[in-house]
Tab-separated table of C-alpha atoms (C1' of nucleotides) in Angstrom:
chain	number	residue	atom	x	y	z
A	1	MET	CA	19.859	6.572	-25.913
A	2	ASN	CA	17.052	7.463	-23.962
A	3	ASP	CA	14.161	8.589	-26.333
A	4	THR	CA	11.995	11.042	-24.701
A	5	LYS	CA	9.544	11.351	-27.611
A	6	LYS	CA	7.154	8.027	-27.375
A	7	LEU	CA	5.459	6.712	-30.382
A	8	GLY	CA	1.625	7.427	-30.588
A	9	ARG	CA	-0.576	10.140	-28.543
A	10	PRO	CA	0.751	10.908	-25.225
A	11	ARG	CA	-0.788	10.499	-22.055
A	12	THR	CA	-3.357	13.213	-20.710
A	13	PHE	CA	-2.880	12.028	-17.131
A	14	ASP	CA	-0.198	11.607	-14.534
A	15	GLU	CA	0.417	7.846	-14.067
A	16	ALA	CA	1.719	8.291	-10.275
A	17	GLU	CA	-0.897	10.676	-9.431
A	18	ALA	CA	-3.728	8.406	-10.999
A	19	LEU	CA	-2.386	5.359	-8.986
A	20	MET	CA	-2.131	7.481	-5.527
A	21	ALA	CA	-6.092	8.001	-6.390
A	22	ALA	CA	-6.845	4.469	-6.952
A	23	MET	CA	-5.007	3.511	-3.787
A	24	ASN	CA	-7.281	6.320	-1.836
A	25	ALA	CA	-10.411	5.061	-3.477
A	26	PHE	CA	-9.075	1.339	-2.239
A	27	TRP	CA	-8.164	2.218	0.933
A	28	THR	CA	-11.332	4.125	1.906
A	29	LYS	CA	-13.609	1.527	0.492
A	30	GLY	CA	-12.100	-1.661	0.309
A	31	TYR	CA	-11.034	-3.746	-2.815
A	32	ALA	CA	-14.837	-5.346	-3.445
A	33	ALA	CA	-16.567	-2.341	-2.606
A	34	THR	CA	-14.872	0.021	-5.172
A	35	SER	CA	-16.152	-0.090	-8.504
A	36	MET	CA	-14.699	1.240	-11.490
A	37	LYS	CA	-17.195	4.099	-11.405
A	38	ASP	CA	-15.656	4.770	-8.362
A	39	LEU	CA	-11.906	4.660	-9.968
A	40	THR	CA	-13.030	6.574	-12.950
A	41	ALA	CA	-14.281	9.211	-10.534
A	42	ALA	CA	-11.155	9.216	-8.170
A	43	MET	CA	-8.716	9.032	-10.883
A	44	LYS	CA	-10.532	11.087	-13.374
A	45	ILE	CA	-9.640	8.671	-16.341
A	46	SER	CA	-12.470	7.058	-18.194
A	47	GLY	CA	-12.768	3.111	-17.796
A	48	PRO	CA	-10.867	1.992	-21.190
A	49	SER	CA	-7.863	4.287	-20.354
A	50	ILE	CA	-7.662	2.592	-16.805
A	51	TYR	CA	-7.562	-1.099	-18.560
A	52	ALA	CA	-4.981	0.227	-20.996
A	53	ALA	CA	-2.785	1.490	-18.662
A	54	PHE	CA	-3.166	-0.393	-15.778
A	55	GLY	CA	-4.777	-3.813	-16.890
A	56	ASP	CA	-7.722	-4.897	-15.123
A	57	LYS	CA	-9.179	-4.001	-11.340
A	58	ARG	CA	-7.192	-6.846	-10.123
A	59	GLU	CA	-3.799	-5.736	-11.557
A	60	LEU	CA	-4.735	-1.992	-10.650
A	61	TYR	CA	-5.053	-3.226	-7.021
A	62	LEU	CA	-1.711	-4.783	-6.920
A	63	LYS	CA	-0.141	-1.816	-8.528
A	64	THR	CA	-1.574	0.427	-5.535
A	65	ILE	CA	-0.007	-2.037	-3.310
A	66	ASP	CA	3.262	-1.822	-4.539
A	67	ARG	CA	3.275	1.875	-4.737
A	68	TYR	CA	2.075	2.124	-1.232
A	69	ALA	CA	4.720	-0.346	0.097
A	70	ASP	CA	7.289	1.796	-1.530
A	71	VAL	CA	6.304	5.016	-0.350
A	72	ASP	CA	3.637	5.823	2.758
A	73	GLY	CA	3.903	2.310	4.156
A	74	CYS	CA	7.878	3.059	4.436
A	75	ALA	CA	7.674	6.611	6.167
A	76	PRO	CA	8.024	4.999	9.657
A	77	ILE	CA	10.715	3.025	9.095
A	78	VAL	CA	12.661	5.639	7.430
A	79	ALA	CA	11.821	7.960	10.600
A	80	PHE	CA	13.310	5.296	12.425
A	81	GLU	CA	16.563	4.513	10.541
A	82	GLY	CA	17.377	8.230	10.398
A	83	ALA	CA	16.920	8.997	14.034
A	84	ALA	CA	20.399	10.057	15.704
A	85	SER	CA	19.925	7.718	18.707
A	86	ILE	CA	18.063	4.372	19.274
A	87	GLU	CA	15.463	6.106	21.700
A	88	ASP	CA	14.805	8.731	19.114
A	89	ALA	CA	14.044	6.433	16.185
A	90	VAL	CA	11.623	4.203	18.237
A	91	ARG	CA	9.871	7.469	19.286
A	92	GLY	CA	10.124	8.675	15.662
A	93	PHE	CA	9.082	5.469	14.590
A	94	LEU	CA	5.652	5.424	16.730
A	95	THR	CA	5.084	9.547	16.010
A	96	SER	CA	5.378	8.789	12.277
A	97	VAL	CA	2.557	5.903	12.486
A	98	VAL	CA	0.425	7.974	14.243
A	99	SER	CA	0.642	11.169	11.898
A	100	HIS	CA	0.541	8.917	9.005
A	101	SER	CA	-2.451	7.137	9.977
A	102	THR	CA	-4.405	10.001	11.411
A	103	GLN	CA	-3.402	13.217	9.736
A	104	GLN	CA	-2.296	12.361	6.053
A	105	GLU	CA	-4.001	14.806	4.124
A	106	GLY	CA	-6.017	13.177	1.529
A	107	ALA	CA	-5.764	9.660	2.671
A	108	PRO	CA	-8.073	7.676	4.724
A	109	ARG	CA	-7.339	6.680	8.098
A	110	GLY	CA	-5.290	3.845	9.256
A	111	CYS	CA	-3.103	1.614	7.064
A	112	PHE	CA	-3.730	0.669	3.474
A	113	LEU	CA	-1.540	-2.736	3.904
A	114	ALA	CA	-3.615	-3.461	7.247
A	115	SER	CA	-6.880	-3.416	4.958
A	116	CYS	CA	-5.544	-5.235	2.266
A	117	VAL	CA	-4.407	-8.167	4.797
A	118	ALA	CA	-7.881	-8.178	6.537
A	119	THR	CA	-10.077	-8.300	3.095
A	120	THR	CA	-8.123	-9.326	0.202
A	121	VAL	CA	-5.518	-11.944	1.363
A	122	GLY	CA	-6.386	-15.507	0.149
A	123	GLU	CA	-9.182	-13.924	-1.990
A	124	VAL	CA	-7.294	-11.892	-4.557
A	125	GLU	CA	-4.254	-13.431	-6.292
A	126	GLY	CA	-1.208	-11.850	-5.580
A	127	VAL	CA	-1.801	-10.060	-2.389
A	128	ALA	CA	-0.525	-12.813	0.177
A	129	GLU	CA	2.883	-12.560	-1.128
A	130	ARG	CA	3.092	-8.679	-0.902
A	131	MET	CA	1.802	-8.962	2.479
A	132	GLU	CA	3.958	-11.515	3.661
A	133	LYS	CA	6.932	-9.561	2.033
A	134	ALA	CA	5.899	-6.169	3.612
A	135	ILE	CA	5.744	-7.599	7.043
A	136	ARG	CA	8.760	-9.546	6.810
A	137	GLU	CA	10.874	-6.499	5.174
A	138	THR	CA	9.719	-4.171	8.447
A	139	ASP	CA	10.876	-6.884	11.025
A	140	THR	CA	13.858	-6.942	9.559
A	141	ARG	CA	14.857	-3.642	9.148
A	142	LEU	CA	14.020	-2.844	12.553
A	143	ALA	CA	15.938	-5.542	13.833
A	144	ALA	CA	18.598	-4.566	11.917
A	145	ARG	CA	19.248	-1.156	13.702
A	146	PHE	CA	18.671	-2.736	17.064
A	147	ASP	CA	21.733	-5.019	16.053
A	148	LYS	CA	23.684	-2.206	15.180
A	149	GLU	CA	23.219	-0.354	18.427
A	150	LYS	CA	24.054	-3.372	20.325
A	151	SER	CA	27.570	-3.680	18.529
A	152	LEU	CA	27.662	0.219	19.196
A	153	GLY	CA	27.174	-0.375	22.931
A	154	ASN	CA	24.011	1.602	22.996
A	155	LEU	CA	21.929	-1.568	23.958
A	156	PRO	CA	22.660	-4.466	26.345
A	157	LYS	CA	24.283	-7.539	24.638
A	158	ASP	CA	21.302	-9.849	25.371
A	159	PHE	CA	19.105	-7.448	24.194
A	160	PRO	CA	16.203	-9.412	21.542
A	161	SER	CA	16.216	-7.847	18.727
A	162	GLN	CA	14.010	-9.989	16.814
A	163	ASP	CA	11.474	-9.707	19.395
A	164	ARG	CA	11.600	-6.179	20.107
A	165	ALA	CA	11.316	-5.798	16.458
A	166	ARG	CA	8.307	-7.722	16.181
A	167	LEU	CA	6.762	-5.742	19.225
A	168	LEU	CA	7.466	-2.192	17.440
A	169	HIS	CA	5.676	-3.798	14.413
A	170	ASP	CA	2.642	-4.731	16.289
A	171	MET	CA	2.562	-1.520	18.281
A	172	ARG	CA	1.906	-0.083	14.861
A	173	GLN	CA	-0.806	-2.411	13.780
A	174	GLY	CA	-2.622	-1.430	17.171
A	175	HIS	CA	-2.276	2.279	16.517
A	176	VAL	CA	-3.323	1.819	12.874
A	177	HIS	CA	-6.393	-0.153	14.220
A	178	ARG	CA	-7.338	2.257	16.701
A	179	SER	CA	-6.977	5.113	14.234
A	180	ARG	CA	-9.356	3.480	11.868
A	181	ALA	CA	-11.680	2.502	14.520
A	182	GLY	CA	-11.720	6.627	15.268
A	183	TRP	CA	-8.995	7.382	17.877
A	184	THR	CA	-7.259	10.754	17.457
A	185	ALA	CA	-3.857	11.269	17.326
A	186	GLU	CA	-3.746	12.906	20.901
A	187	ARG	CA	-4.985	9.545	22.282
A	188	LEU	CA	-2.685	7.716	20.328
A	189	LEU	CA	0.120	9.731	21.566
A	190	ASP	CA	-0.862	9.182	25.329
A	191	ASP	CA	1.365	6.300	26.254
A	192	LEU	CA	3.834	7.062	23.919
A	193	GLU	CA	6.822	7.419	26.032
A	194	ASP	CA	5.570	4.371	27.992
A	195	ARG	CA	5.840	2.433	24.838
A	196	VAL	CA	9.283	3.728	23.743
A	197	ARG	CA	10.473	2.384	27.376
A	198	MET	CA	8.696	-0.841	27.085
A	199	VAL	CA	10.588	-1.472	23.471
A	200	LEU	CA	13.924	-0.244	24.935
A	201	MET	CA	13.589	-1.825	28.158
A	202	ILE	CA	14.744	1.245	30.052
B	1	MET	CA	-46.068	-17.423	31.091
B	2	ASN	CA	-43.254	-18.566	28.876
B	3	ASP	CA	-45.297	-19.805	26.030
B	4	THR	CA	-43.008	-22.421	23.856
B	5	LYS	CA	-45.808	-22.729	20.960
B	6	LYS	CA	-45.411	-19.768	18.923
B	7	LEU	CA	-48.031	-18.997	16.239
B	8	GLY	CA	-47.258	-19.933	12.396
B	9	ARG	CA	-44.975	-22.150	10.349
B	10	PRO	CA	-41.767	-23.037	12.585
B	11	ARG	CA	-38.387	-22.284	11.426
B	12	THR	CA	-36.595	-25.083	9.807
B	13	PHE	CA	-33.176	-23.581	10.723
B	14	ASP	CA	-31.264	-22.615	13.990
B	15	GLU	CA	-30.885	-19.026	13.985
B	16	ALA	CA	-27.688	-18.956	16.052
B	17	GLU	CA	-26.052	-21.551	13.796
B	18	ALA	CA	-27.062	-19.574	10.543
B	19	LEU	CA	-25.651	-16.551	12.065
B	20	MET	CA	-22.161	-17.925	12.564
B	21	ALA	CA	-22.650	-19.446	8.953
B	22	ALA	CA	-22.946	-15.661	7.940
B	23	MET	CA	-20.217	-14.408	10.063
B	24	ASN	CA	-17.578	-16.687	8.493
B	25	ALA	CA	-18.764	-15.785	5.427
B	26	PHE	CA	-18.408	-12.132	5.900
B	27	TRP	CA	-15.192	-12.762	7.709
B	28	THR	CA	-13.871	-14.814	4.782
B	29	LYS	CA	-14.747	-12.186	1.852
B	30	GLY	CA	-15.614	-9.048	3.829
B	31	TYR	CA	-18.873	-7.493	3.863
B	32	ALA	CA	-19.002	-5.966	0.082
B	33	ALA	CA	-17.609	-9.079	-1.380
B	34	THR	CA	-19.866	-11.466	0.167
B	35	SER	CA	-22.963	-11.514	-1.897
B	36	MET	CA	-26.544	-12.819	-0.938
B	37	LYS	CA	-25.897	-16.008	-2.987
B	38	ASP	CA	-22.638	-16.509	-0.758
B	39	LEU	CA	-25.011	-16.207	2.414
B	40	THR	CA	-27.626	-18.158	0.781
B	41	ALA	CA	-24.973	-21.142	0.237
B	42	ALA	CA	-23.309	-20.495	3.680
B	43	MET	CA	-26.466	-20.463	5.860
B	44	LYS	CA	-28.443	-23.085	3.666
B	45	ILE	CA	-31.168	-20.632	3.679
B	46	SER	CA	-33.206	-19.250	0.970
B	47	GLY	CA	-32.770	-15.302	0.245
B	48	PRO	CA	-36.287	-14.604	1.358
B	49	SER	CA	-35.920	-16.496	4.670
B	50	ILE	CA	-32.616	-14.479	5.399
B	51	TYR	CA	-34.518	-11.100	4.759
B	52	ALA	CA	-37.468	-12.282	6.916
B	53	ALA	CA	-35.515	-13.351	9.711
B	54	PHE	CA	-32.513	-11.092	9.780
B	55	GLY	CA	-33.433	-7.683	8.180
B	56	ASP	CA	-31.299	-7.121	4.882
B	57	LYS	CA	-27.612	-7.393	4.264
B	58	ARG	CA	-26.351	-4.759	6.193
B	59	GLU	CA	-28.741	-5.751	9.333
B	60	LEU	CA	-27.441	-9.380	9.054
B	61	TYR	CA	-23.951	-7.882	9.054
B	62	LEU	CA	-24.136	-5.987	12.353
B	63	LYS	CA	-25.787	-8.912	13.883
B	64	THR	CA	-22.922	-10.846	13.163
B	65	ILE	CA	-20.836	-8.135	14.602
B	66	ASP	CA	-22.830	-8.268	17.856
B	67	ARG	CA	-22.620	-12.203	18.021
B	68	TYR	CA	-19.083	-12.286	17.377
B	69	ALA	CA	-18.405	-9.526	19.869
B	70	ASP	CA	-20.490	-11.487	22.482
B	71	VAL	CA	-18.715	-15.051	21.959
B	72	ASP	CA	-15.474	-15.490	20.090
B	73	GLY	CA	-14.111	-12.018	20.600
B	74	CYS	CA	-14.402	-12.643	23.978
B	75	ALA	CA	-12.326	-15.660	24.514
B	76	PRO	CA	-8.963	-14.260	25.298
B	77	ILE	CA	-10.297	-11.627	27.723
B	78	VAL	CA	-12.246	-14.485	29.222
B	79	ALA	CA	-9.088	-16.413	29.846
B	80	PHE	CA	-7.354	-13.256	31.095
B	81	GLU	CA	-9.931	-12.602	33.836
B	82	GLY	CA	-10.009	-16.588	34.775
B	83	ALA	CA	-6.492	-17.121	35.233
B	84	ALA	CA	-5.048	-17.614	38.748
B	85	SER	CA	-2.103	-15.382	38.423
B	86	ILE	CA	-1.177	-12.229	36.811
B	87	GLU	CA	1.397	-13.803	34.887
B	88	ASP	CA	-0.976	-16.548	33.794
B	89	ALA	CA	-3.752	-13.946	32.862
B	90	VAL	CA	-1.346	-12.371	30.185
B	91	ARG	CA	0.071	-15.589	29.157
B	92	GLY	CA	-3.415	-17.054	28.783
B	93	PHE	CA	-4.789	-14.247	26.936
B	94	LEU	CA	-1.643	-14.194	24.273
B	95	THR	CA	-1.995	-17.541	24.000
B	96	SER	CA	-5.932	-17.725	23.408
B	97	VAL	CA	-5.406	-15.230	20.906
B	98	VAL	CA	-2.963	-17.086	19.073
B	99	SER	CA	-5.174	-20.148	18.901
B	100	HIS	CA	-8.593	-18.516	17.814
B	101	SER	CA	-6.679	-16.579	15.261
B	102	THR	CA	-4.953	-19.630	13.787
B	103	GLN	CA	-6.473	-22.784	14.899
B	104	GLN	CA	-10.314	-22.112	14.946
B	105	GLU	CA	-11.888	-24.834	13.285
B	106	GLY	CA	-14.478	-23.660	10.239
B	107	ALA	CA	-13.410	-20.004	11.025
B	108	PRO	CA	-11.093	-17.791	8.861
B	109	ARG	CA	-7.856	-17.010	9.999
B	110	GLY	CA	-7.205	-13.472	11.785
B	111	CYS	CA	-10.206	-11.561	13.668
B	112	PHE	CA	-13.545	-10.712	12.248
B	113	LEU	CA	-13.750	-7.367	14.057
B	114	ALA	CA	-10.316	-6.087	12.808
B	115	SER	CA	-11.275	-6.889	9.598
B	116	CYS	CA	-14.585	-4.838	9.773
B	117	VAL	CA	-12.682	-2.043	11.311
B	118	ALA	CA	-10.400	-1.982	8.046
B	119	THR	CA	-13.090	-2.064	5.475
B	120	THR	CA	-16.784	-1.196	6.900
B	121	VAL	CA	-16.099	1.522	9.441
B	122	GLY	CA	-17.234	4.776	8.017
B	123	GLU	CA	-18.935	3.023	4.948
B	124	VAL	CA	-21.638	0.664	6.516
B	125	GLU	CA	-23.975	2.394	8.748
B	126	GLY	CA	-23.863	0.907	12.719
B	127	VAL	CA	-20.244	-0.235	12.671
B	128	ALA	CA	-18.114	2.511	13.868
B	129	GLU	CA	-20.070	2.880	17.068
B	130	ARG	CA	-19.726	-1.234	17.573
B	131	MET	CA	-15.959	-1.115	16.968
B	132	GLU	CA	-15.249	1.764	19.417
B	133	LYS	CA	-17.125	-0.170	21.912
B	134	ALA	CA	-15.335	-3.246	21.585
B	135	ILE	CA	-12.133	-1.753	22.161
B	136	ARG	CA	-13.240	0.646	24.489
B	137	GLU	CA	-14.623	-2.609	26.726
B	138	THR	CA	-11.132	-4.915	25.941
B	139	ASP	CA	-9.146	-1.809	27.354
B	140	THR	CA	-11.369	-1.548	30.215
B	141	ARG	CA	-11.529	-4.929	31.211
B	142	LEU	CA	-7.886	-5.852	30.987
B	143	ALA	CA	-7.061	-2.502	33.131
B	144	ALA	CA	-9.463	-3.729	35.669
B	145	ARG	CA	-7.386	-6.625	36.549
B	146	PHE	CA	-4.382	-4.957	36.518
B	147	ASP	CA	-5.765	-2.385	39.175
B	148	LYS	CA	-7.113	-5.280	41.356
B	149	GLU	CA	-3.365	-6.839	41.269
B	150	LYS	CA	-1.906	-3.903	42.183
B	151	SER	CA	-4.132	-3.644	45.339
B	152	LEU	CA	-3.334	-7.113	46.201
B	153	GLY	CA	-0.155	-6.139	46.094
B	154	ASN	CA	1.279	-8.354	42.949
B	155	LEU	CA	2.055	-5.343	40.932
B	156	PRO	CA	4.092	-2.543	41.745
B	157	LYS	CA	1.964	0.685	42.759
B	158	ASP	CA	2.815	2.618	39.963
B	159	PHE	CA	2.151	0.077	37.447
B	160	PRO	CA	0.478	1.953	34.850
B	161	SER	CA	-2.492	-0.471	34.146
B	162	GLN	CA	-4.087	1.409	31.147
B	163	ASP	CA	-1.033	1.720	29.219
B	164	ARG	CA	-0.132	-1.819	29.548
B	165	ALA	CA	-3.739	-2.658	28.867
B	166	ARG	CA	-3.722	-1.020	25.480
B	167	LEU	CA	-0.375	-2.627	25.024
B	168	LEU	CA	-1.855	-5.937	25.369
B	169	HIS	CA	-4.785	-4.918	23.172
B	170	ASP	CA	-2.526	-3.866	20.693
B	171	MET	CA	-0.199	-7.262	20.899
B	172	ARG	CA	-3.453	-8.907	19.968
B	173	GLN	CA	-3.759	-6.876	17.077
B	174	GLY	CA	-0.452	-7.535	15.658
B	175	HIS	CA	-1.166	-11.300	15.938
B	176	VAL	CA	-4.095	-11.368	14.259
B	177	HIS	CA	-2.692	-9.396	11.703
B	178	ARG	CA	0.325	-11.649	11.216
B	179	SER	CA	-2.048	-14.828	11.448
B	180	ARG	CA	-4.117	-13.405	8.670
B	181	ALA	CA	-0.983	-12.697	6.569
B	182	GLY	CA	-0.248	-16.342	6.983
B	183	TRP	CA	1.964	-16.768	10.061
B	184	THR	CA	1.577	-19.848	11.998
B	185	ALA	CA	0.906	-20.447	15.417
B	186	GLU	CA	4.193	-21.557	16.202
B	187	ARG	CA	5.908	-18.578	15.029
B	188	LEU	CA	3.512	-16.419	16.721
B	189	LEU	CA	4.339	-18.199	19.875
B	190	ASP	CA	7.787	-17.601	19.478
B	191	ASP	CA	8.338	-14.581	21.455
B	192	LEU	CA	5.407	-14.949	23.885
B	193	GLU	CA	7.349	-15.087	27.232
B	194	ASP	CA	9.373	-12.066	26.106
B	195	ARG	CA	5.792	-10.267	25.797
B	196	VAL	CA	4.753	-11.441	29.080
B	197	ARG	CA	7.832	-9.960	30.294
B	198	MET	CA	7.082	-6.645	28.675
B	199	VAL	CA	3.692	-6.279	29.824
B	200	LEU	CA	4.401	-6.928	33.515
B	201	MET	CA	7.901	-5.184	33.675
B	202	ILE	CA	9.526	-8.295	35.049
C	1	DT	C1'	1.992	14.316	-47.104
C	2	DG	C1'	0.042	9.545	-45.327
C	3	DA	C1'	1.219	5.228	-42.750
C	4	DC	C1'	1.832	3.925	-38.154
C	5	DT	C1'	0.812	3.805	-33.023
C	6	DT	C1'	-1.047	5.009	-29.086
C	7	DA	C1'	-4.578	7.028	-26.093
C	8	DT	C1'	-9.515	8.680	-25.191
C	9	DC	C1'	-14.349	8.670	-25.074
C	10	DT	C1'	-18.916	7.091	-25.910
C	11	DA	C1'	-22.001	3.526	-26.033
C	12	DT	C1'	-22.745	-0.859	-24.652
C	13	DC	C1'	-22.236	-5.700	-23.429
C	14	DA	C1'	-23.585	-10.015	-20.646
C	15	DA	C1'	-23.585	-11.519	-15.739
C	16	DT	C1'	-24.334	-10.456	-11.211
C	17	DC	C1'	-25.927	-7.592	-7.581
C	18	DG	C1'	-29.256	-6.828	-3.513
C	19	DA	C1'	-34.103	-7.103	-2.924
C	20	DT	C1'	-39.056	-8.826	-3.571
C	21	DA	C1'	-43.805	-10.692	-5.082
C	22	DC	C1'	-46.604	-14.240	-5.146
C	23	DA	C1'	-48.084	-19.025	-3.981
C	24	DT	C1'	-47.319	-22.752	-1.205
C	25	DA	C1'	-46.737	-24.959	3.342
C	26	DA	C1'	-47.146	-25.869	8.124
C	27	DA	C1'	-48.476	-24.499	12.467
C	28	DT	C1'	-52.158	-22.431	16.191
C	29	DA	C1'	-56.589	-20.689	17.739
C	30	DA	C1'	-61.592	-20.590	17.637
D	1	DT	C1'	-63.478	-27.607	10.175
D	2	DT	C1'	-61.992	-22.610	8.879
D	3	DA	C1'	-59.377	-18.373	9.737
D	4	DT	C1'	-54.955	-16.775	10.927
D	5	DT	C1'	-49.933	-16.788	11.377
D	6	DT	C1'	-45.569	-17.414	9.901
D	7	DA	C1'	-42.036	-19.581	6.939
D	8	DT	C1'	-40.539	-21.410	2.726
D	9	DG	C1'	-38.957	-21.580	-2.217
D	10	DT	C1'	-39.439	-20.369	-7.186
D	11	DA	C1'	-39.275	-16.998	-10.207
D	12	DT	C1'	-38.022	-12.408	-11.175
D	13	DC	C1'	-37.039	-7.243	-10.585
D	14	DG	C1'	-34.559	-2.936	-12.063
D	15	DA	C1'	-29.853	-1.336	-11.022
D	16	DT	C1'	-25.351	-2.003	-10.955
D	17	DT	C1'	-21.229	-4.801	-11.871
D	18	DG	C1'	-16.711	-5.174	-14.424
D	19	DA	C1'	-14.926	-5.033	-19.029
D	20	DT	C1'	-15.177	-4.284	-24.073
D	21	DA	C1'	-16.222	-2.794	-29.352
D	22	DG	C1'	-15.715	0.795	-32.144
D	23	DA	C1'	-14.766	5.604	-33.664
D	24	DT	C1'	-11.936	9.112	-33.279
D	25	DA	C1'	-7.962	12.274	-31.790
D	26	DA	C1'	-3.305	13.292	-31.193
D	27	DG	C1'	1.386	11.881	-31.392
D	28	DT	C1'	5.868	9.903	-34.393
D	29	DC	C1'	8.241	8.124	-38.492
D	30	DA	C1'	9.771	7.828	-43.083
DNA sequence: TGACTTATCTATCAATCGATACATAAATAA
DNA sequence: TTATTTATGTATCGATTGATAGATAAGTCA
C-alpha cells in the first residue's frame, strides 16, 4: 500500500541534504544572523520553496535541531555504547567528540547544540525543551553503560554512575568550547588519557 | 595635573552602567539578534549617544566583552585564588560558577563569554583573540595555584597541574551550559563534592 | 485529453536594520 | 559677553530583513 508516486510536481531537491545545509548555515552564523538569503544560497532552493517544504525560519531551525540530535550529535554516544571495554568506551567518546568538533568536513567547529543553548534558548520558542531533552538523554545513556559495567564487575560497586556520566558530558562541553575558540585536535587530545583515568577512577 | 573638569557638555549617563546594560542585552539575545533599538532601551541612551561614546555596534560589543572578562568572568578565579586550602579553592571555584550562572541578579543565565564563543567567533572581527586569551588566562591561573600547592607539599609531586586546570575549566563550561539550558543551582551542586575529589585525586 | 495537485521562480511587500545629519543644549575658556 | 567643545534628541537615510502574491512548470488521476 506504499504509493511511491505522489501527486503534483516532484521536488527537485533532496530534503535531507537541504536540511543539513541549513543546519551548517545556522551553526556557522547563529540563528539570528542567518538570513533567508544565506539559507537560499546554502540550501540551493529559492525562498518560497523553503517556506513550502519546511515552514518559516523558526520551524526550519527546529527541524535542523532535531536532525542534528539524531545524527551528528549522537556520534560520540554511539562510539561510547559500541566499544568493547568501558575504558575504550570513555576513550572513544572523547576521541569522537574531538574529531567531530574539529575535523568534520563541511561543518563548522564546535557543537551545533551548544550554539543553540547559548543563543536561542528562551528566545526561540521550542528550543528549550529540545536542549533539555538532549542533555537528559546523553546523561542517561552514559550512566546506563556505567551501571551495566558495575553489574558485570568491571567497575567498583560504589562507582557513582550518574556523577561520572555528567562529568563526561561536561568534558564534552569543554572540548567543543575550546574547539570553537580555535583549539586544534592535537591540543584537545593532549590530556585525553588523564581524563579517561579521571572518569573511571583508575 | 588631573583635570576633573572636562570641556564641553557633560555626559548624563554612567559609562560603566551603560556598558553593563549593553552586555546584558547581548548576553540575553546574542550579538546579531540585539538591535540598536534593544540597546537604546536597555542602556537608556539614544542611538547617536551610543555611537559617540562607544563607536558602532561591533565596537560596543567588544567593549562589553573586555568589561565582562575583567569583572564577572573573573569571579570564580578570584574565589579560587583567595581560598585558604586547595580543597576550598576548588570547591569555591565551582560554587562561584554555579551562583554566577544561575543566581546573578539582572544577568541572564550561563556565561557571556560562552555565548560569544558559540556565535561570534569567526563572524565578528576581534572576538576570536579575546576568547582565546580568556581561556588561556583561566587555564594559567588555575594551574599556577596547583603548582604552588605542589611546592608546598599539599599536592603530590606528580600532580598534573595543567591537566587538572583544564579539567576544572571544562567543568565550568559544562555547568554554564546546563545552567543556560534551565538547570537549577541545586541540581548543579548535586555532584559538587565528587568533582572536588576528581580534580584533586583524593 | 483536461482537471487537479504540488513545486518552482521572479518580483515585491511592509517592517526593521544599523547608522547618520542636523539643530539644540550645556559645559569651559578667553 | 562670545567662541569653542562636547552631548543629546528628533527625524531620517538607504539597505536588508522575513515573508508572500501570482504566474508558470511538471507531475498524477479520471
